[in-house]
Amino acid sequence: MKETQKGQPGALDYTRAREKMVQEQIIDRGIKNPRVIDAMRKIPRHLFVPEALLGRAYGDTALPIGDGQTITQPYMVAYMSEALDLRGSERVLEVGTGSGYQAAVLACLAERVYSVERIRSLLERARKTLDRIHCNNVVTKLSDGSYGWQEEAPFHAILITAGAPSLPQPLVDQLKTGGTMVIPVGERNSQKLIRVRKDSRGVSQEDLLECNFVSLVGEFGWAKREKWSPY
Ligand code: SAH
């Protein structure tokens, strides 16, 4: 990527890098939903990464965003968004705002996004970025998202962007009948992405792919790790 005098890529370079990302990481790897592809084309991922990592904003990886957390790999963001099969009229709950990038992508695909984050500094930065790009249909809240967002429930779709030890019951309860939830479930360092569907007969589950997310920490997630822990 070309750099400006300040040592950072210019606006045109970001547009080119994003287009290359969409072609090679999203389309060539099998993402088909045109609305998801458009959203990945539209949202400027470089605004959601720390300044020191600007040159890697459109790379094929998750990147650190501070507090031991990460912005999800672009392919995984597109994959999870596609798995929710959104039409544009849904109310979506996201647990784990992080950088705000996934919320911005979901905001292009649904009516309204409710995003919950437990770390204040991350949420404040994400909110600023979302405001900067005029994502007016994303509402955010600081809290333990393993409880969901009871006041706004039920949701047509729920996306958890942190790995859970098991399916948090409040989230299952807050899913509308006919709704879809996508959630990584498994060990601390490796999970299966699972799609949960709720219909009039009950709840069904389908394994999608192997993944590795940071931990969902909270009442219906993992316990917070102590500083001295060897794990
Ligand atoms: N969707 C984010 C990915 C962030 S990584 C993005 O696009 O950048 C997962 C995030 O989940 C982290 O920021 C972490 O702090 C948050 N998280 C973990 N457990 C949580 C909980 N119980 N409630 C809300 N957020 C949680």
Coordinates of N, CA and C and ligand atoms in Angstrom, one line a residue:
M1 N 0.8 -1.2 0.0 CA 0.0 0.0 0.0 C 0.9 1.3 0.0
K2 N 0.6 2.2 -0.9 CA 1.3 3.5 -0.9 C 1.1 4.3 0.4
E3 N 2.1 5.1 0.7 CA 2.0 5.8 1.9 C 2.1 7.3 1.6
T4 N 1.4 8.1 2.5 CA 1.5 9.6 2.3 C 2.7 10.0 3.1
Q5 N 3.0 11.4 3.1 CA 4.1 11.8 3.8 C 4.1 11.5 5.3
K6 N 2.9 11.4 5.9 CA 2.8 11.1 7.3 C 3.0 9.6 7.6
G7 N 3.3 8.9 6.5 CA 3.6 7.4 6.7 C 2.4 6.6 6.7
Q8 N 1.2 7.2 6.4 CA 0.0 6.4 6.4 C -0.6 6.4 5.0
P9 N -1.4 5.3 4.7 CA -2.0 5.2 3.4 C -3.0 6.3 3.2
G10 N -3.1 6.8 1.9 CA -4.1 7.8 1.6 C -5.5 7.2 1.4
A11 N -6.5 8.1 1.2 CA -7.9 7.6 1.1 C -8.1 6.7 -0.1
L12 N -7.5 7.0 -1.2 CA -7.7 6.2 -2.4 C -7.1 4.8 -2.2
D13 N -6.0 4.8 -1.5 CA -5.3 3.5 -1.2 C -6.2 2.6 -0.3
Y14 N -6.9 3.2 0.6 CA -7.9 2.5 1.4 C -9.0 1.9 0.6
T15 N -9.5 2.7 -0.3 CA -10.6 2.2 -1.2 C -10.1 1.1 -2.0
R16 N -8.9 1.2 -2.6 CA -8.3 0.1 -3.4 C -8.1 -1.2 -2.5
A17 N -7.6 -1.0 -1.4 CA -7.3 -2.1 -0.5 C -8.6 -2.8 -0.1
R18 N -9.6 -2.0 0.2 CA -10.9 -2.6 0.5 C -11.5 -3.4 -0.6
E19 N -11.4 -2.8 -1.8 CA -11.9 -3.5 -3.0 C -11.2 -4.9 -3.2
K20 N -9.9 -4.9 -3.0 CA -9.1 -6.1 -3.1 C -9.5 -7.1 -2.0
M21 N -9.7 -6.6 -0.8 CA -10.2 -7.4 0.3 C -11.5 -8.1 -0.1
V22 N -12.5 -7.3 -0.6 CA -13.8 -7.8 -0.9 C -13.7 -8.9 -2.0
Q23 N -12.9 -8.7 -3.0 CA -12.7 -9.6 -4.1 C -12.1 -10.9 -3.5
E24 N -10.9 -10.8 -2.9 CA -10.1 -12.0 -2.6 C -10.5 -12.7 -1.4
Q25 N -10.9 -11.9 -0.3 CA -11.3 -12.6 0.9 C -12.7 -12.9 1.1
I26 N -13.6 -12.2 0.3 CA -15.0 -12.3 0.5 C -15.7 -13.1 -0.7
I27 N -15.5 -12.5 -1.9 CA -16.2 -13.1 -3.0 C -15.5 -14.4 -3.4
D28 N -14.2 -14.4 -3.6 CA -13.4 -15.6 -4.0 C -13.6 -16.7 -3.0
R29 N -13.9 -16.4 -1.8 CA -14.0 -17.5 -0.8 C -15.5 -18.0 -0.6
G30 N -16.4 -17.4 -1.4 CA -17.7 -18.1 -1.5 C -18.8 -17.3 -0.8
I31 N -18.6 -16.1 -0.3 CA -19.7 -15.3 0.2 C -20.5 -14.8 -1.0
K32 N -21.9 -15.1 -1.0 CA -22.7 -14.9 -2.2 C -23.7 -13.7 -2.0
N33 N -24.2 -13.5 -0.8 CA -25.2 -12.5 -0.6 C -24.8 -11.1 -1.0
P34 N -25.4 -10.6 -2.1 CA -25.0 -9.3 -2.6 C -25.1 -8.1 -1.6
R35 N -26.1 -8.2 -0.7 CA -26.2 -7.1 0.3 C -25.0 -7.2 1.3
V36 N -24.6 -8.4 1.6 CA -23.4 -8.5 2.5 C -22.1 -8.0 1.8
I37 N -22.0 -8.4 0.5 CA -20.8 -8.0 -0.2 C -20.8 -6.4 -0.3
D38 N -22.0 -5.8 -0.6 CA -22.1 -4.4 -0.6 C -21.7 -3.7 0.7
A39 N -22.1 -4.3 1.8 CA -21.8 -3.8 3.1 C -20.3 -3.8 3.4
M40 N -19.7 -4.9 3.0 CA -18.3 -5.0 3.2 C -17.5 -4.0 2.3
R41 N -18.1 -3.7 1.2 CA -17.5 -2.7 0.3 C -17.6 -1.3 0.8
K42 N -18.7 -1.1 1.6 CA -19.1 0.2 2.0 C -18.4 0.7 3.3
I43 N -18.3 -0.3 4.3 CA -17.8 0.1 5.6 C -16.3 0.2 5.6
P44 N -15.8 1.4 6.0 CA -14.3 1.7 6.0 C -13.7 1.0 7.2
R45 N -13.2 -0.2 7.1 CA -12.6 -1.0 8.2 C -11.5 -0.2 8.9
H46 N -10.7 0.6 8.1 CA -9.6 1.3 8.6 C -9.9 2.2 9.8
L47 N -11.2 2.7 9.7 CA -11.6 3.7 10.8 C -11.8 2.9 12.1
F48 N -11.9 1.6 12.1 CA -12.2 0.8 13.3 C -10.9 0.2 13.9
V49 N -9.8 0.3 13.3 CA -8.6 -0.3 13.8 C -7.7 0.8 14.5
P50 N -6.8 0.4 15.4 CA -5.9 1.4 16.1 C -5.0 2.0 15.0
E51 N -4.6 3.2 15.3 CA -3.8 4.0 14.3 C -2.5 3.2 13.9
A52 N -1.9 2.6 14.9 CA -0.6 1.9 14.6 C -0.8 0.7 13.6
L53 N -2.0 0.3 13.4 CA -2.3 -0.9 12.6 C -3.0 -0.5 11.3
L54 N -3.0 0.8 11.0 CA -3.8 1.3 9.8 C -3.3 0.5 8.5
G55 N -2.0 0.3 8.4 CA -1.5 -0.4 7.2 C -2.0 -1.8 7.0
R56 N -2.5 -2.4 8.1 CA -3.0 -3.8 8.0 C -4.5 -3.9 8.1
A57 N -5.2 -2.7 7.9 CA -6.7 -2.7 8.2 C -7.4 -3.6 7.2
Y58 N -6.9 -3.8 6.0 CA -7.7 -4.7 5.1 C -7.0 -6.0 4.9
G59 N -6.1 -6.4 5.8 CA -5.5 -7.7 5.8 C -6.5 -8.8 6.2
D60 N -6.0 -10.0 6.0 CA -6.9 -11.2 6.2 C -6.9 -11.7 7.6
T61 N -6.9 -10.9 8.6 CA -6.8 -11.3 10.0 C -7.6 -10.5 10.9
A62 N -7.8 -11.1 12.1 CA -8.3 -10.3 13.2 C -7.1 -9.4 13.7
L63 N -7.4 -8.2 14.3 CA -6.3 -7.3 14.8 C -6.6 -6.9 16.2
P64 N -5.6 -6.7 17.0 CA -5.8 -6.2 18.4 C -6.4 -4.8 18.4
I65 N -7.4 -4.6 19.3 CA -8.0 -3.3 19.5 C -7.8 -2.7 20.9
G66 N -7.0 -3.4 21.7 CA -6.8 -3.0 23.1 C -7.6 -3.8 24.0
D67 N -7.2 -3.8 25.3 CA -7.9 -4.5 26.4 C -7.9 -6.0 26.1
G68 N -7.0 -6.5 25.3 CA -6.9 -7.9 25.0 C -8.0 -8.4 24.1
Q69 N -8.7 -7.5 23.4 CA -9.8 -7.8 22.5 C -9.3 -7.6 21.0
T70 N -10.2 -8.1 20.1 CA -9.8 -8.0 18.7 C -11.0 -7.5 17.8
I71 N -10.7 -6.9 16.7 CA -11.6 -6.7 15.6 C -11.6 -8.0 14.8
T72 N -12.8 -8.5 14.5 CA -12.9 -9.8 13.8 C -12.3 -9.8 12.4
Q73 N -11.8 -10.9 11.9 CA -11.3 -11.0 10.5 C -12.4 -10.7 9.5
P74 N -12.1 -10.0 8.5 CA -13.2 -9.6 7.5 C -14.0 -10.7 7.0
Y75 N -13.4 -11.9 6.6 CA -14.1 -13.0 6.1 C -15.2 -13.5 7.1
M76 N -14.7 -13.5 8.4 CA -15.6 -14.1 9.4 C -16.8 -13.1 9.6
V77 N -16.5 -11.8 9.6 CA -17.6 -10.8 9.7 C -18.6 -11.0 8.6
A78 N -18.1 -11.2 7.3 CA -19.0 -11.4 6.2 C -19.8 -12.7 6.3
Y79 N -19.1 -13.8 6.8 CA -19.7 -15.1 6.9 C -20.8 -15.1 7.9
M80 N -20.6 -14.5 9.1 CA -21.6 -14.5 10.2 C -22.8 -13.6 9.7
S81 N -22.5 -12.5 9.0 CA -23.6 -11.6 8.5 C -24.4 -12.4 7.6
E82 N -23.8 -13.1 6.7 CA -24.5 -13.9 5.7 C -25.4 -15.0 6.3
A83 N -24.8 -15.6 7.4 CA -25.5 -16.7 8.1 C -26.8 -16.3 8.8
L84 N -26.9 -15.0 9.1 CA -28.1 -14.5 9.7 C -29.2 -14.2 8.7
D85 N -28.9 -14.2 7.4 CA -29.8 -14.1 6.3 C -30.8 -12.9 6.5
L86 N -30.3 -11.7 6.7 CA -31.1 -10.5 7.0 C -31.7 -10.0 5.8
R87 N -32.9 -9.4 5.9 CA -33.6 -8.9 4.7 C -33.7 -7.3 4.8
G88 N -33.5 -6.8 5.9 CA -33.5 -5.3 6.0 C -34.5 -4.7 7.0
S89 N -35.4 -5.6 7.5 CA -36.4 -5.1 8.4 C -36.3 -5.6 9.8
E90 N -35.1 -6.2 10.1 CA -35.0 -6.9 11.4 C -34.4 -6.0 12.5
R91 N -34.7 -6.4 13.7 CA -34.0 -5.8 14.9 C -33.0 -6.9 15.3
V92 N -31.7 -6.4 15.4 CA -30.7 -7.4 15.6 C -29.9 -7.1 16.9
L93 N -29.7 -8.1 17.7 CA -28.8 -7.9 18.9 C -27.4 -8.4 18.6
E94 N -26.4 -7.5 18.8 CA -25.0 -8.0 18.8 C -24.5 -8.0 20.2
V95 N -23.8 -9.0 20.6 CA -23.1 -9.1 21.9 C -21.6 -9.0 21.6
G96 N -20.9 -8.0 22.1 CA -19.5 -7.8 21.9 C -19.3 -6.7 20.8
T97 N -19.6 -5.4 21.1 CA -19.4 -4.3 20.2 C -17.9 -4.2 19.7
G98 N -17.0 -4.4 20.6 CA -15.6 -4.3 20.3 C -15.2 -3.0 19.6
S99 N -14.8 -3.1 18.4 CA -14.4 -1.9 17.6 C -15.7 -1.2 17.0
G100 N -16.8 -2.0 16.9 CA -18.0 -1.4 16.3 C -18.1 -1.8 14.8
Y101 N -17.1 -2.5 14.3 CA -17.1 -2.8 12.8 C -18.2 -3.7 12.4
Q102 N -18.4 -4.8 13.2 CA -19.4 -5.8 12.8 C -20.8 -5.1 13.0
A103 N -21.0 -4.2 14.0 CA -22.2 -3.5 14.2 C -22.5 -2.6 12.9
A104 N -21.5 -2.0 12.4 CA -21.6 -1.1 11.2 C -22.1 -1.9 10.0
V105 N -21.5 -3.1 9.9 CA -21.9 -4.0 8.7 C -23.3 -4.4 8.9
L106 N -23.7 -4.9 10.1 CA -25.1 -5.3 10.4 C -26.1 -4.1 10.1
A107 N -25.6 -2.9 10.4 CA -26.5 -1.7 10.3 C -26.9 -1.5 8.8
C108 N -26.0 -2.0 7.9 CA -26.4 -1.9 6.5 C -27.4 -3.0 6.1
L109 N -27.6 -4.0 6.9 CA -28.3 -5.2 6.5 C -29.7 -5.3 7.2
A110 N -29.9 -4.5 8.3 CA -31.1 -4.6 9.1 C -31.6 -3.3 9.4
E111 N -32.8 -3.3 10.1 CA -33.5 -2.0 10.4 C -32.7 -1.3 11.6
R112 N -32.4 -2.1 12.6 CA -31.8 -1.5 13.8 C -30.9 -2.5 14.5
V113 N -29.8 -2.1 15.0 CA -28.8 -2.9 15.7 C -28.7 -2.5 17.1
Y114 N -28.8 -3.4 18.0 CA -28.6 -3.2 19.4 C -27.3 -3.9 19.8
S115 N -26.3 -3.1 20.2 CA -25.0 -3.8 20.4 C -24.5 -3.5 21.8
V116 N -24.1 -4.6 22.5 CA -23.7 -4.5 23.9 C -22.2 -4.8 24.1
E117 N -21.5 -4.0 24.9 CA -20.1 -4.3 25.2 C -19.9 -4.1 26.7
R118 N -19.0 -4.9 27.2 CA -18.7 -4.9 28.7 C -17.5 -4.0 29.0
I119 N -16.7 -3.6 28.0 CA -15.5 -2.8 28.4 C -15.7 -1.3 27.9
R120 N -15.8 -0.5 28.9 CA -16.2 0.9 28.7 C -15.3 1.6 27.6
S121 N -14.0 1.5 27.7 CA -13.1 2.2 26.8 C -13.3 1.8 25.3
L122 N -13.6 0.5 25.1 CA -13.8 0.0 23.8 C -15.2 0.6 23.3
L123 N -16.2 0.6 24.1 CA -17.5 1.0 23.7 C -17.4 2.5 23.4
E124 N -16.7 3.3 24.2 CA -16.6 4.7 23.9 C -16.0 5.0 22.5
R125 N -14.9 4.2 22.2 CA -14.2 4.4 20.9 C -15.2 4.0 19.8
A126 N -15.8 2.8 20.0 CA -16.7 2.3 18.9 C -17.8 3.3 18.7
R127 N -18.4 3.9 19.7 CA -19.5 4.8 19.5 C -19.1 6.0 18.7
K128 N -17.8 6.5 19.0 CA -17.3 7.7 18.2 C -17.2 7.3 16.8
T129 N -16.6 6.1 16.5 CA -16.5 5.7 15.1 C -17.8 5.5 14.4
L130 N -18.7 4.9 15.1 CA -20.1 4.7 14.5 C -20.7 6.1 14.2
D131 N -20.6 7.0 15.1 CA -21.1 8.4 14.9 C -20.5 9.0 13.7
R132 N -19.1 8.8 13.6 CA -18.4 9.5 12.6 C -18.8 9.1 11.2
I133 N -19.3 7.8 11.1 CA -19.7 7.3 9.7 C -21.3 7.3 9.7
H134 N -21.9 8.0 10.6 CA -23.3 8.2 10.6 C -24.1 6.9 10.7
C135 N -23.7 6.0 11.5 CA -24.4 4.8 11.7 C -25.5 5.0 12.7
N136 N -26.6 5.7 12.3 CA -27.6 6.2 13.2 C -28.6 5.1 13.7
N137 N -28.5 3.9 13.0 CA -29.4 2.8 13.4 C -28.7 1.8 14.3
V138 N -27.6 2.2 14.9 CA -26.9 1.3 15.9 C -27.1 2.0 17.3
V139 N -27.7 1.2 18.2 CA -27.7 1.7 19.6 C -26.8 0.8 20.4
T140 N -26.1 1.4 21.4 CA -25.1 0.7 22.1 C -25.4 0.8 23.6
K141 N -24.9 -0.2 24.3 CA -25.1 -0.2 25.8 C -23.9 -0.9 26.4
L142 N -23.5 -0.3 27.6 CA -22.4 -0.9 28.4 C -23.0 -1.9 29.4
S143 N -22.8 -3.2 29.2 CA -23.3 -4.2 30.1 C -22.9 -5.6 29.8
D144 N -23.2 -6.5 30.6 CA -22.9 -7.9 30.4 C -23.9 -8.4 29.4
G145 N -23.5 -8.6 28.1 CA -24.4 -9.0 27.1 C -24.8 -10.4 27.1
S146 N -24.2 -11.2 28.0 CA -24.7 -12.6 28.1 C -26.1 -12.7 28.7
Y147 N -26.5 -11.5 29.3 CA -27.9 -11.4 29.7 C -28.8 -10.9 28.6
G148 N -28.2 -10.6 27.4 CA -29.0 -10.0 26.3 C -29.4 -8.6 26.6
W149 N -30.5 -8.2 26.0 CA -31.0 -6.8 26.3 C -32.5 -6.9 26.4
Q150 N -32.9 -7.2 27.7 CA -34.2 -7.6 28.0 C -35.3 -6.6 27.5
E151 N -35.0 -5.3 27.8 CA -35.9 -4.2 27.5 C -36.3 -4.1 26.0
E152 N -35.3 -4.5 25.2 CA -35.5 -4.4 23.7 C -35.9 -5.7 23.1
A153 N -35.9 -6.8 23.8 CA -36.3 -8.1 23.3 C -37.8 -8.2 22.9
P154 N -38.2 -9.1 22.0 CA -37.4 -10.1 21.3 C -36.7 -9.6 20.1
F155 N -35.7 -10.3 19.6 CA -34.9 -9.9 18.4 C -35.1 -10.9 17.3
H156 N -35.1 -10.4 16.0 CA -35.2 -11.3 14.9 C -33.9 -12.1 14.7
A157 N -32.8 -11.5 15.1 CA -31.5 -12.1 14.9 C -30.6 -11.7 16.0
I158 N -29.7 -12.6 16.4 CA -28.8 -12.3 17.5 C -27.4 -12.9 17.1
L159 N -26.4 -12.0 17.2 CA -25.0 -12.4 16.8 C -24.1 -12.2 18.0
I160 N -23.4 -13.2 18.4 CA -22.5 -13.1 19.5 C -21.1 -13.2 18.9
T161 N -20.3 -12.1 19.2 CA -19.0 -12.1 18.5 C -17.9 -12.4 19.5
A162 N -18.2 -13.2 20.5 CA -17.2 -13.7 21.5 C -17.6 -15.1 21.8
G163 N -16.6 -16.0 22.2 CA -16.8 -17.4 22.3 C -17.4 -17.7 23.7
A164 N -18.5 -18.5 23.6 CA -19.2 -18.9 24.9 C -19.0 -20.3 25.2
P165 N -19.0 -20.7 26.5 CA -18.8 -22.1 26.9 C -20.1 -22.9 26.5
S166 N -21.2 -22.3 26.5 CA -22.5 -22.9 26.1 C -23.4 -21.9 25.7
L167 N -24.6 -22.3 25.2 CA -25.6 -21.3 24.7 C -26.2 -20.6 25.9
P168 N -26.0 -19.2 26.0 CA -26.6 -18.5 27.1 C -28.2 -18.5 27.0
Q169 N -28.8 -19.0 28.0 CA -30.3 -19.2 28.0 C -31.0 -17.8 27.8
P170 N -30.6 -16.7 28.4 CA -31.3 -15.4 28.2 C -31.3 -15.1 26.7
L171 N -30.3 -15.4 26.0 CA -30.2 -15.1 24.5 C -31.2 -15.9 23.7
V172 N -31.3 -17.2 24.1 CA -32.3 -18.1 23.5 C -33.7 -17.6 23.7
D173 N -33.9 -17.1 25.0 CA -35.2 -16.6 25.3 C -35.6 -15.3 24.6
Q174 N -34.6 -14.5 24.3 CA -34.8 -13.2 23.7 C -34.9 -13.3 22.1
L175 N -34.7 -14.5 21.6 CA -34.8 -14.7 20.1 C -36.3 -14.9 19.8
K176 N -36.8 -14.2 18.8 CA -38.1 -14.3 18.3 C -38.4 -15.6 17.7
T177 N -39.6 -16.1 17.7 CA -40.0 -17.3 17.0 C -39.8 -17.0 15.5
G178 N -39.1 -17.8 14.8 CA -38.7 -17.5 13.4 C -37.3 -16.9 13.3
G179 N -36.7 -16.7 14.4 CA -35.4 -15.9 14.4 C -34.2 -16.8 14.4
T180 N -33.1 -16.2 14.1 CA -31.8 -16.9 14.0 C -30.7 -16.3 14.9
M181 N -30.0 -17.2 15.5 CA -28.8 -16.7 16.3 C -27.6 -17.4 15.8
V182 N -26.5 -16.6 15.7 CA -25.2 -17.2 15.4 C -24.2 -16.9 16.5
I183 N -23.6 -18.0 17.0 CA -22.7 -17.9 18.2 C -21.6 -18.9 18.2
P184 N -20.4 -18.4 18.5 CA -19.3 -19.4 18.7 C -19.4 -20.1 20.1
V185 N -19.4 -21.4 20.1 CA -19.5 -22.1 21.3 C -18.4 -23.2 21.4
G186 N -17.7 -23.3 22.6 CA -16.7 -24.3 22.7 C -15.7 -24.0 23.8
E187 N -14.4 -24.2 23.6 CA -13.4 -24.0 24.6 C -12.9 -22.5 24.5
R188 N -12.1 -22.1 25.5 CA -11.5 -20.8 25.4 C -10.8 -20.4 24.1
N189 N -10.1 -21.4 23.6 CA -9.2 -21.2 22.4 C -9.7 -21.8 21.1
S190 N -10.8 -22.4 21.1 CA -11.3 -22.9 19.9 C -12.8 -23.2 20.0
Q191 N -13.6 -22.7 19.1 CA -15.0 -22.9 19.2 C -15.6 -23.4 17.8
K192 N -16.8 -23.8 17.8 CA -17.6 -24.1 16.6 C -18.6 -22.9 16.5
L193 N -18.7 -22.4 15.3 CA -19.7 -21.4 15.1 C -21.0 -22.1 14.8
I194 N -22.0 -21.8 15.6 CA -23.3 -22.5 15.6 C -24.4 -21.6 15.2
R195 N -25.3 -22.1 14.3 CA -26.5 -21.4 14.0 C -27.7 -22.0 14.7
V196 N -28.4 -21.2 15.5 CA -29.6 -21.6 16.3 C -30.8 -21.0 15.6
R197 N -31.8 -21.9 15.4 CA -33.1 -21.4 14.8 C -34.2 -21.7 15.8
K198 N -35.1 -20.7 15.9 CA -36.2 -21.0 16.8 C -37.5 -20.9 16.0
D199 N -38.3 -22.0 16.0 CA -39.6 -22.0 15.4 C -40.6 -22.5 16.3
S200 N -41.8 -22.6 15.8 CA -43.0 -23.0 16.7 C -42.7 -24.4 17.4
R201 N -41.9 -25.2 16.8 CA -41.6 -26.5 17.4 C -40.5 -26.5 18.4
G202 N -39.7 -25.4 18.4 CA -38.6 -25.3 19.4 C -37.4 -24.8 18.8
V203 N -36.2 -25.2 19.4 CA -34.9 -24.6 19.0 C -34.1 -25.7 18.3
S204 N -33.5 -25.4 17.1 CA -32.6 -26.4 16.5 C -31.2 -25.7 16.3
Q205 N -30.2 -26.6 16.2 CA -28.9 -26.1 16.1 C -28.2 -26.7 14.9
E206 N -27.3 -26.0 14.3 CA -26.5 -26.4 13.1 C -25.1 -25.9 13.3
D207 N -24.1 -26.8 13.1 CA -22.7 -26.4 13.1 C -22.3 -25.8 11.8
L208 N -21.6 -24.6 11.9 CA -21.2 -24.0 10.6 C -19.7 -24.1 10.3
L209 N -18.8 -23.6 11.2 CA -17.4 -23.8 11.0 C -16.6 -23.7 12.2
E210 N -15.3 -24.1 12.2 CA -14.4 -23.9 13.3 C -14.0 -22.5 13.4
C211 N -13.8 -21.9 14.6 CA -13.4 -20.6 14.7 C -12.6 -20.4 16.1
N212 N -12.1 -19.2 16.2 CA -11.4 -18.9 17.5 C -11.6 -17.4 17.9
F213 N -12.6 -17.2 18.7 CA -12.9 -15.8 19.2 C -12.4 -15.6 20.6
V214 N -12.3 -14.3 21.0 CA -12.0 -14.0 22.4 C -13.2 -14.4 23.2
S215 N -13.0 -14.5 24.5 CA -14.0 -15.1 25.4 C -15.2 -14.2 25.6
L216 N -16.4 -14.8 25.7 CA -17.6 -14.1 26.2 C -17.4 -14.2 27.7
V217 N -17.3 -13.1 28.4 CA -17.0 -13.0 29.8 C -18.3 -12.5 30.5
G218 N -18.9 -13.3 31.4 CA -20.1 -12.8 32.1 C -20.8 -13.9 32.7
E219 N -22.0 -13.5 33.2 CA -22.8 -14.5 34.0 C -23.1 -15.7 33.2
F220 N -23.5 -15.6 32.0 CA -23.8 -16.8 31.1 C -22.6 -17.1 30.2
G221 N -21.4 -16.6 30.5 CA -20.3 -16.9 29.7 C -19.2 -17.5 30.6
W222 N -17.9 -17.1 30.3 CA -16.8 -17.5 31.1 C -16.6 -16.6 32.3
A223 N -16.0 -17.1 33.3 CA -15.6 -16.3 34.5 C -14.4 -15.4 34.0
K224 N -14.4 -14.2 34.6 CA -13.3 -13.3 34.3 C -12.0 -14.0 34.7
R225 N -10.9 -13.9 33.9 CA -9.6 -14.5 34.3 C -8.9 -13.7 35.3
E226 N -8.4 -14.3 36.3 CA -7.6 -13.6 37.3 C -6.2 -13.3 36.6
K227 N -5.6 -12.2 37.1 CA -4.3 -11.8 36.5 C -3.2 -12.9 36.6
W228 N -3.3 -13.6 37.8 CA -2.2 -14.6 38.0 C -2.5 -15.9 37.4
S229 N -3.6 -16.1 36.7 CA -3.9 -17.3 36.1 C -2.9 -17.8 35.1
P230 N -2.5 -19.1 35.1 CA -1.5 -19.6 34.1 C -2.2 -19.9 32.8
Y231 N -3.5 -19.8 32.7 CA -4.2 -20.2 31.5 C -4.5 -19.0 30.6
Ligands
SAH1 N1 -17.8 -7.4 17.0 C1 -16.4 -6.9 17.4 C2 -15.6 -8.0 17.9 C3 -15.0 -7.7 19.2 S1 -14.2 -9.0 20.0 C4 -15.8 -6.1 16.3 O1 -16.4 -6.1 15.2 O2 -14.8 -5.4 16.5 C5 -15.5 -9.4 21.2 C6 -15.9 -8.4 22.1 O3 -16.9 -9.0 23.0 C7 -14.8 -7.7 23.0 O4 -14.8 -6.4 22.8 C8 -15.2 -8.1 24.4 O5 -15.0 -7.1 25.4 C9 -16.8 -8.3 24.3 N2 -17.4 -9.1 25.3 C10 -17.0 -10.2 25.9 N3 -17.9 -10.7 26.8 C11 -18.9 -9.8 26.7 C12 -20.1 -9.7 27.4 N4 -20.5 -10.6 28.3 N5 -21.0 -8.7 27.1 C13 -20.6 -7.7 26.2 N6 -19.5 -7.8 25.5 C14 -18.6 -8.8 25.8

